[in-house]
Coordinates of C-alpha atoms in Angstrom, one line a residue:
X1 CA 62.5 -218.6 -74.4
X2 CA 60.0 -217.9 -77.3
X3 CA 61.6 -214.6 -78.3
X4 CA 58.0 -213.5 -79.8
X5 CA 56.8 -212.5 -76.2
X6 CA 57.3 -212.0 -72.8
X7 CA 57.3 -213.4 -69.5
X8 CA 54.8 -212.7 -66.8
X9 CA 56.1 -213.0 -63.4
X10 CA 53.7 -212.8 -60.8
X11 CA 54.7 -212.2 -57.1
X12 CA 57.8 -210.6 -58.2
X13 CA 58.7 -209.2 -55.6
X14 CA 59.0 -212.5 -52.8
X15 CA 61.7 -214.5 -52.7
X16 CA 60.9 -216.7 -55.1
X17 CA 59.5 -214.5 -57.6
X18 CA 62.6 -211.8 -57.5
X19 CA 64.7 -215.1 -58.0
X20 CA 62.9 -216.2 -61.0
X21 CA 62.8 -212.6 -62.4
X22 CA 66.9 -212.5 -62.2
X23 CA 67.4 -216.0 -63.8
X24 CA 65.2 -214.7 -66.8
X25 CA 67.1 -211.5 -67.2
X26 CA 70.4 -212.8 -67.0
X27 CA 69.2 -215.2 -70.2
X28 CA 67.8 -212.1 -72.0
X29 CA 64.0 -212.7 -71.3
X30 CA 61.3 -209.8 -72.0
X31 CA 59.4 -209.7 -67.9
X32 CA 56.2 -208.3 -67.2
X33 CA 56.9 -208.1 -63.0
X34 CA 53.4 -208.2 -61.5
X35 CA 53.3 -207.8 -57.7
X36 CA 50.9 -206.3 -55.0
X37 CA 53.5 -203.6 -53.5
X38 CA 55.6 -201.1 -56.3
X39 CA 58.6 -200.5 -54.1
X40 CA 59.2 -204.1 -54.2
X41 CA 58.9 -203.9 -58.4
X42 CA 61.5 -200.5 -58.4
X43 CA 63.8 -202.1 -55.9
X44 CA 63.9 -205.2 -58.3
X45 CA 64.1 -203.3 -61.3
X46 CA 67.2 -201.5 -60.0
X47 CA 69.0 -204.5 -59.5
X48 CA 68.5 -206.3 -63.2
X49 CA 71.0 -205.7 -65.8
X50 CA 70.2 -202.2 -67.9
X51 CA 69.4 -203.8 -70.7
X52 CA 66.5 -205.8 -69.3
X53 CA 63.0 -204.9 -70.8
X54 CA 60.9 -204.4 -67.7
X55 CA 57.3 -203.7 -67.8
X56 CA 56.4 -203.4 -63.7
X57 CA 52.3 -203.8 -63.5
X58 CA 51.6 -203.5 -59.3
X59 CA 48.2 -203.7 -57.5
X60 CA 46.8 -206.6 -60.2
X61 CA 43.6 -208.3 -58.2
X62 CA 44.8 -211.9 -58.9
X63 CA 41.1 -213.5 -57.7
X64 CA 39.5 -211.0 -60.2
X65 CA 39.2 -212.0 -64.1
X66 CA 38.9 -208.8 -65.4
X67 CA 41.9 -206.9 -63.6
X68 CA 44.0 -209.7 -64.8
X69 CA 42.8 -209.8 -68.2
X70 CA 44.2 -205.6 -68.2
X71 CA 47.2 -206.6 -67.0
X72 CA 47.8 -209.0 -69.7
X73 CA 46.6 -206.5 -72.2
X74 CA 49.1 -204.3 -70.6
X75 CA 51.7 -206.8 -71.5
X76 CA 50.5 -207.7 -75.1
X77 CA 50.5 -204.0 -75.8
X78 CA 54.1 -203.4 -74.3
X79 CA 55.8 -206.8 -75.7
X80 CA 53.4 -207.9 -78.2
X81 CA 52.3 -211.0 -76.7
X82 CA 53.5 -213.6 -73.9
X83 CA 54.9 -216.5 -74.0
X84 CA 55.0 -217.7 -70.5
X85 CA 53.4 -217.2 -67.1
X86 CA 55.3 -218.4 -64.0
X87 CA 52.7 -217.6 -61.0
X88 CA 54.3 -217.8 -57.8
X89 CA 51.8 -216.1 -55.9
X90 CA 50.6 -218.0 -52.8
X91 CA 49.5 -218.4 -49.1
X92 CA 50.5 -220.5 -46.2
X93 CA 48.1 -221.1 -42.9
X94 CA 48.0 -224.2 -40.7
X95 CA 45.2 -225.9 -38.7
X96 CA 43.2 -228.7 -37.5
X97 CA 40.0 -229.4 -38.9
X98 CA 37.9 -228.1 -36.3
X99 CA 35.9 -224.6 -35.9
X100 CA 38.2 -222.4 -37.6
X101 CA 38.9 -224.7 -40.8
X102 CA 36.5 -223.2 -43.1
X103 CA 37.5 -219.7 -43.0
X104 CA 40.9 -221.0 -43.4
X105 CA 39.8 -223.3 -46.3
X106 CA 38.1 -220.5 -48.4
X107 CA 41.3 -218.0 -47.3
X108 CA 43.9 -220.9 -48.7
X109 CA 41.8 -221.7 -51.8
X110 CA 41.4 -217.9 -52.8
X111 CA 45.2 -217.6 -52.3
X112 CA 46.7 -220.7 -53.5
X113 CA 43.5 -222.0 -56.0
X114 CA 41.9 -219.4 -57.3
X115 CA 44.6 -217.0 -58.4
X116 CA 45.9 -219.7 -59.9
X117 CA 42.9 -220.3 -62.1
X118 CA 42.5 -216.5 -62.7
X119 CA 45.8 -215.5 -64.1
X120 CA 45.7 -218.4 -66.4
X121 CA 42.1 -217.8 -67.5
X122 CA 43.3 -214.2 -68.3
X123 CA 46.7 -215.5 -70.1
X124 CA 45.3 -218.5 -72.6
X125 CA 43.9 -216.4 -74.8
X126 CA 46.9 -214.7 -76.0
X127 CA 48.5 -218.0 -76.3
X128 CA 46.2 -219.6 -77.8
X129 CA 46.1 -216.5 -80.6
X130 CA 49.8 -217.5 -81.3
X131 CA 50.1 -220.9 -81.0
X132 CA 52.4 -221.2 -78.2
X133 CA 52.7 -220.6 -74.4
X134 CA 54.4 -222.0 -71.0
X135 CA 52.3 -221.8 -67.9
X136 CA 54.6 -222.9 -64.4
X137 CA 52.7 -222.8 -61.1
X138 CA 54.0 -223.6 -57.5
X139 CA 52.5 -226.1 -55.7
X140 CA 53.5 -228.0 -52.7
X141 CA 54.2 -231.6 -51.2
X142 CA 50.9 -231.6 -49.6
X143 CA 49.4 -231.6 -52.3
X144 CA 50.3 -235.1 -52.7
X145 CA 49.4 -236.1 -49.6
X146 CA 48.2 -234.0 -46.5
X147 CA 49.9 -234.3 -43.2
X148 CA 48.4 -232.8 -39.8
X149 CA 46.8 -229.6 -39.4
X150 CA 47.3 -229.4 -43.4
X151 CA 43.4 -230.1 -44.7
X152 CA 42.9 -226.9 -46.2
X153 CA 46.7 -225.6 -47.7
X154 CA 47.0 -229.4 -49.2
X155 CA 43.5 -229.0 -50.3
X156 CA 44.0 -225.7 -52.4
X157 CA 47.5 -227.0 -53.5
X158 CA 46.0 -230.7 -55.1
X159 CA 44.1 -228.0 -56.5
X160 CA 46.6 -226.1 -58.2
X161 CA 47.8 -229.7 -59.3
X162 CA 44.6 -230.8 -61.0
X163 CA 44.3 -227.2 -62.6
X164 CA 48.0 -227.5 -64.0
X165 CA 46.6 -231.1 -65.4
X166 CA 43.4 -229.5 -66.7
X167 CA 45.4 -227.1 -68.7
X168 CA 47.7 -229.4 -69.9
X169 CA 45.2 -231.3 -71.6
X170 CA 42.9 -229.0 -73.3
X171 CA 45.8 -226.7 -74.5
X172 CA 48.3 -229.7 -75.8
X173 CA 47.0 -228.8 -79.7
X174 CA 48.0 -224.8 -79.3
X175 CA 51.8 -225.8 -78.5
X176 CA 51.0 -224.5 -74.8
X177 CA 52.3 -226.5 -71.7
X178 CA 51.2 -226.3 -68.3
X179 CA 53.3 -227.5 -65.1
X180 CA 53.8 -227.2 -61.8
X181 CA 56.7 -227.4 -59.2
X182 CA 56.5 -228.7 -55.7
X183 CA 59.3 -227.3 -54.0
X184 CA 60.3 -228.7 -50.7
X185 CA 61.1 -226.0 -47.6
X186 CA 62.7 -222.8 -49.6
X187 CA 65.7 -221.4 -47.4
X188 CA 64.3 -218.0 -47.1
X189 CA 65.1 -215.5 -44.3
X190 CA 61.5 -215.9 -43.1
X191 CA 61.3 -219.2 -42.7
X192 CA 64.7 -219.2 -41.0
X193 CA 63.3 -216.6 -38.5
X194 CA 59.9 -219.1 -38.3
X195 CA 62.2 -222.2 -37.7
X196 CA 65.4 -221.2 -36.0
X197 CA 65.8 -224.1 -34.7
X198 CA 65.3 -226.3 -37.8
X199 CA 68.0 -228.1 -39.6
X200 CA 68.3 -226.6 -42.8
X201 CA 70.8 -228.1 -44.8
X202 CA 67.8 -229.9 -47.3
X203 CA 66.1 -226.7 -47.5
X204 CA 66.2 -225.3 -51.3
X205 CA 67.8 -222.2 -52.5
X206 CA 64.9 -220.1 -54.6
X207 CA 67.6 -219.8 -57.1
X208 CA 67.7 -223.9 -57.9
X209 CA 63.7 -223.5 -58.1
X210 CA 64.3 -220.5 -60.8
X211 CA 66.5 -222.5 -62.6
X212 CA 64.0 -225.1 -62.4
X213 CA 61.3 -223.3 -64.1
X214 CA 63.4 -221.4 -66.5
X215 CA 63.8 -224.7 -68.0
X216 CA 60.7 -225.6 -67.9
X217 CA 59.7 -222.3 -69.7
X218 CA 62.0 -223.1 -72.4
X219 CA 61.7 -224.2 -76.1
X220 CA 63.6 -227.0 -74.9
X221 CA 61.0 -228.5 -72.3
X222 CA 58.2 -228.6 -74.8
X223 CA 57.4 -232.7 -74.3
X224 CA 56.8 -231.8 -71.0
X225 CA 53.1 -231.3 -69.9
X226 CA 50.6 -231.5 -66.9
X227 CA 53.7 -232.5 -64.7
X228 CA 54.0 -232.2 -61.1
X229 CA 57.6 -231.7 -60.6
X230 CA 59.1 -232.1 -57.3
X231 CA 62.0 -229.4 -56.2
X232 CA 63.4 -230.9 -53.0
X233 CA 66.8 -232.6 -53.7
X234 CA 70.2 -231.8 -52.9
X235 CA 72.3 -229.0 -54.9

């Protein structure tokens, strides 16, 4: 980790995101913990080590420019600056293309797409003012290639692909990266309760995915750029 800022976290709280939080504090890392709910953020915070620097910033409108551009001024005021963003925020809705596809299409590209685009509008900036940054997003398979009933989550997720590529490329001069993962099913208790009857021994932990992205956060992933990084083997 660049030890000149912190880490922005949002959807701290989930599975995912608490996972990633924990990884980072056990290897010292400044968090800014953004998520909608605050009893999520204290119950998190209570479980970090004490000597974690914790700035908790709840009720952030990811779709909206300006209330994430206050949340990273929050940061930059509290830290100094950031150094990464890991956005794990994100929506999941299935469904033929028929009568109800375009309300699910503009709900899955404001979920998945455009907080995606938002939060990094709102963090470049600051990067760019110091010369360095690491933005990780979480994609999907789908992305890739859409299966049935999949047109508009694999639509918003190739966008969060493309957007991760777009970054990539016009910040590669400011020492910024930009990459996302595509994890394959996460073993989490809700998809267990969605799927009980699914085999879930090639599911993935959200602590390999954390580990996954604390690297590529790192100093030491800097040659690696506008990747698309799939999460789905074995441990």
């Amino acid at each position: 980790m660049n030890d000149q800022g912190a880490v922005i976290v949002t959807g701290a709280g989930g599975n995912l995101g608490s996972a990633v939080v924990r990884e980072l504090a056990a290897g010292g890392a400044k968090l800014v913990c953004m998520n909608r709910s605050s009893q999520e953020l204290e119950t998190l915070a209570g479980e970090l080590p004490a000597s974690t620097e914790f700035l908790s910033i709840a009720g952030t409108e990811l779709t909206d420019y300006a209330s994430c551009a206050a949340a990273v001024a929050r940061a930059v005021k509290h830290f100094g600056g950031v150094s990464a963003l890991v956005n794990t925020v994100g929506g999941f809705q299935m469904g033929p293309v028929g009568p109800d596809a375009p309300s699910q299409w503009d709900t899955m590209m404001t979920a998945n797409a455009r907080t995606a685009l938002t939060i990094s509008a709102a963090v470049l900036p600051t990067m760019k003012a110091a010369g360095y940054g690491r933005i990780v997003h979480v994609a999907a398979a789908p992305g890739l290639k859409a299966g049935a009933n999949q047109a508009a989550y694999a639509a918003s997720k190739a966008a969060v692909i493309r957007l991760t590529e777009a970054i990539a490329a016009e910040n590669r001069d400011h020492r910024i990266t930009a990459n996302c993962v595509l994890p394959g099913t996460i073993d989490t208790p809700e998809n267990r309760a969605a799927m009980p009857n699914a085999n879930t021994d090639g599911w993935v932990s959200p602590q390999s995915i954390a580990r996954l992205i604390a690297f590529l956060i790192s100093p030491a992933a800097a040659v690696v750029t506008g990747g698309a990084i799939p999460a789905t083997g074995r441990e």
